[in-house]
Short mmCIF file of C-alpha atoms in Angstrom, two decimals:
data_model
loop_
_atom_site.label_atom_id
_atom_site.label_comp_id
_atom_site.label_asym_id
_atom_site.label_seq_id
_atom_site.Cartn_x
_atom_site.Cartn_y
_atom_site.Cartn_z
CA MET A 7 153.76 119.15 83.09
CA PRO A 8 157.39 119.82 82.13
CA PHE A 9 160.15 117.98 83.98
CA ASP A 10 163.59 119.35 84.85
CA VAL A 11 165.83 116.43 83.86
CA ALA A 12 169.07 118.18 84.89
CA ALA A 13 167.75 118.84 88.41
CA TYR A 14 166.56 115.25 88.65
CA VAL A 15 169.96 113.87 87.62
CA GLU A 16 171.64 116.12 90.19
CA ARG A 17 169.20 114.95 92.88
CA VAL A 18 169.74 111.26 92.10
CA LYS A 19 173.52 111.48 91.92
CA SER A 20 174.03 113.68 94.99
CA ARG A 21 171.77 111.99 97.52
CA PRO A 22 171.81 108.61 99.23
CA CYS A 23 169.70 105.77 97.84
CA PHE A 24 166.08 106.92 97.74
CA ILE A 25 164.67 103.40 98.13
CA CYS A 26 166.77 102.78 101.24
CA ALA A 27 165.46 106.11 102.56
CA ILE A 28 161.86 105.01 101.94
CA VAL A 29 162.52 101.66 103.66
CA ALA A 30 163.96 103.60 106.64
CA GLY A 31 160.84 105.79 106.82
CA ASP A 32 162.53 109.07 105.88
CA PRO A 33 159.83 111.79 106.07
CA ASP A 34 161.31 113.51 102.98
CA HIS A 35 159.77 110.64 101.02
CA ALA A 36 156.15 110.97 102.15
CA LEU A 37 155.10 111.58 98.54
CA GLU A 38 156.30 108.07 97.70
CA GLN A 39 153.29 106.43 99.35
CA ILE A 40 153.78 102.76 100.20
CA VAL A 41 151.02 100.61 98.70
CA TYR A 42 152.37 97.16 99.60
CA GLU A 43 154.91 95.85 102.05
CA ASP A 44 156.00 92.48 103.33
CA ASP A 45 159.13 91.39 105.19
CA ARG A 46 161.33 91.52 102.04
CA HIS A 47 159.59 93.79 99.51
CA LEU A 48 158.11 97.23 99.07
CA ALA A 49 155.80 98.75 96.46
CA PHE A 50 155.34 102.51 96.35
CA LEU A 51 154.24 105.39 94.17
CA PRO A 52 157.09 107.27 92.53
CA ARG A 53 157.62 110.99 93.08
CA TYR A 54 157.48 111.73 89.33
CA PRO A 55 154.77 109.59 87.65
CA THR A 56 154.37 109.82 83.89
CA VAL A 57 151.11 107.82 83.70
CA PRO A 58 148.31 107.21 86.23
CA GLY A 59 148.91 104.17 88.41
CA TYR A 60 152.71 104.17 88.14
CA VAL A 61 154.21 102.01 90.93
CA LEU A 62 157.72 100.87 91.78
CA VAL A 63 158.46 97.49 93.42
CA SER A 64 161.76 96.76 95.10
CA PRO A 65 163.43 94.47 97.58
CA LYS A 66 163.92 96.18 100.94
CA ARG A 67 167.50 94.98 101.04
CA HIS A 68 169.82 97.12 98.93
CA VAL A 69 170.69 94.96 95.94
CA GLU A 70 171.66 96.33 92.57
CA HIS A 71 171.60 93.66 89.90
CA VAL A 72 168.47 91.84 88.79
CA VAL A 73 170.25 88.61 87.90
CA ARG A 74 173.44 88.37 89.97
CA ASP A 75 172.12 89.75 93.27
CA LEU A 76 169.00 87.59 93.57
CA ASP A 77 169.04 83.84 93.87
CA GLU A 78 166.23 81.98 92.13
CA PRO A 79 163.83 81.87 95.11
CA ALA A 80 164.35 85.61 95.77
CA PHE A 81 163.79 86.41 92.09
CA HIS A 82 160.55 84.39 92.02
CA ALA A 83 159.38 85.99 95.27
CA ILE A 84 159.79 89.54 94.01
CA MET A 85 158.18 88.65 90.69
CA GLU A 86 155.15 87.40 92.62
CA VAL A 87 154.93 90.82 94.25
CA VAL A 88 155.34 92.55 90.88
CA ARG A 89 152.45 90.50 89.47
CA LYS A 90 150.23 91.10 92.50
CA VAL A 91 150.84 94.86 92.36
CA ALA A 92 150.37 94.99 88.57
CA LEU A 93 146.98 93.28 88.91
CA ALA A 94 145.99 95.81 91.58
CA VAL A 95 147.07 98.68 89.32
CA GLU A 96 144.92 97.26 86.51
CA ALA A 97 141.96 97.00 88.91
CA VAL A 98 142.30 100.64 89.96
CA VAL A 99 143.22 102.61 86.83
CA PRO A 100 142.14 102.14 83.21
CA SER A 101 144.83 100.22 81.37
CA GLU A 102 145.25 99.32 77.73
CA ARG A 103 148.46 97.46 78.59
CA THR A 104 150.64 97.22 81.66
CA TYR A 105 154.36 97.80 81.33
CA VAL A 106 156.67 95.94 83.72
CA LEU A 107 160.40 96.54 83.51
CA SER A 108 163.48 96.92 85.65
CA LEU A 109 165.41 100.14 85.15
CA GLY A 110 168.18 101.87 87.06
CA SER A 111 171.89 102.46 86.75
CA GLN A 112 175.05 102.11 88.77
CA GLN A 113 175.34 105.88 88.28
CA GLY A 114 172.04 106.61 90.01
CA ASN A 115 168.94 104.77 91.22
CA ALA A 116 171.14 101.70 91.68
CA HIS A 117 168.79 99.96 94.15
CA LEU A 118 167.02 97.25 92.15
CA HIS A 119 163.42 98.12 91.32
CA TRP A 120 160.68 97.28 88.84
CA HIS A 121 158.47 99.87 87.19
CA ILE A 122 154.80 99.00 86.80
CA ALA A 123 153.01 101.46 84.54
CA ALA A 124 149.48 101.23 83.19
CA LEU A 125 149.24 102.64 79.68
CA PRO A 126 146.06 104.74 79.51
CA PRO A 127 143.56 103.52 76.89
CA GLY A 128 143.60 105.53 73.69
CA THR A 129 147.21 106.70 74.04
CA PRO A 130 148.45 107.36 70.49
CA TYR A 131 150.93 104.71 69.40
CA GLU A 132 153.72 107.29 69.03
CA GLU A 133 153.30 108.12 72.74
CA GLN A 134 153.36 104.52 74.00
CA GLN A 135 156.16 102.25 75.20
CA PHE A 136 159.30 104.08 76.35
CA HIS A 137 157.83 107.45 75.34
CA ALA A 138 155.07 107.00 77.94
CA LEU A 139 157.63 106.31 80.67
CA MET A 140 160.13 109.07 79.89
CA SER A 141 159.88 111.98 82.29
CA GLU A 142 161.55 114.11 79.62
CA ASN A 143 158.14 114.03 77.91
CA GLY A 144 156.50 115.43 81.04
CA VAL A 145 155.14 114.14 84.32
CA LEU A 146 151.69 114.18 85.85
CA PRO A 147 150.82 117.00 88.22
CA TRP A 148 151.36 115.25 91.56
CA THR A 149 150.49 116.28 95.10
CA GLN A 150 150.44 114.59 98.48
CA GLU A 151 146.65 114.43 98.17
CA HIS A 152 146.86 112.66 94.78
CA ALA A 153 149.43 110.21 96.15
CA GLU A 154 147.39 109.40 99.27
CA GLU A 155 144.16 108.90 97.30
CA LEU A 156 145.72 106.57 94.74
CA ALA A 157 147.68 104.72 97.43
CA ALA A 158 144.46 104.08 99.39
CA ARG A 159 142.75 102.68 96.29
CA LEU A 160 145.72 100.43 95.51
CA ARG A 161 145.98 99.21 99.12
CA ALA A 162 142.28 98.32 99.00
CA ALA A 163 142.79 96.38 95.76
CA LEU A 164 145.75 94.56 97.30
CA SER A 165 143.90 93.53 100.46
#
């Protein structure tokens, strides 16, 4: 379905950190179902998925830079979570390839996070890679029911 990029940019730039809000349990973020949590990390479904099985992984602590803000043990620890969650995603949704990348900006979505996205099998090459992740190309229809069902399947795969 179409995605309003201008409204999204306004939302991101005008509100406090959405990941910190999720960590704090803000009820406005119920759509971002948590699928994994430990004492330092969180994995959750994004509000605007572009492919089935899209998950974000972040440290709970507000850090902003993937290299400078994590010492080596912290970097390895979060990458272990990223791998664990990516394997669960692959177990739950069909996947031709799994994309894992860190995105964000000091201008918005500054809290460090990794995107895990399963590329659906048979996706035409022209619609793969960044194209598959860009909300400008549309997002999946997403409801609380969809989020809860997928989150339950991912939690089961992670247990």
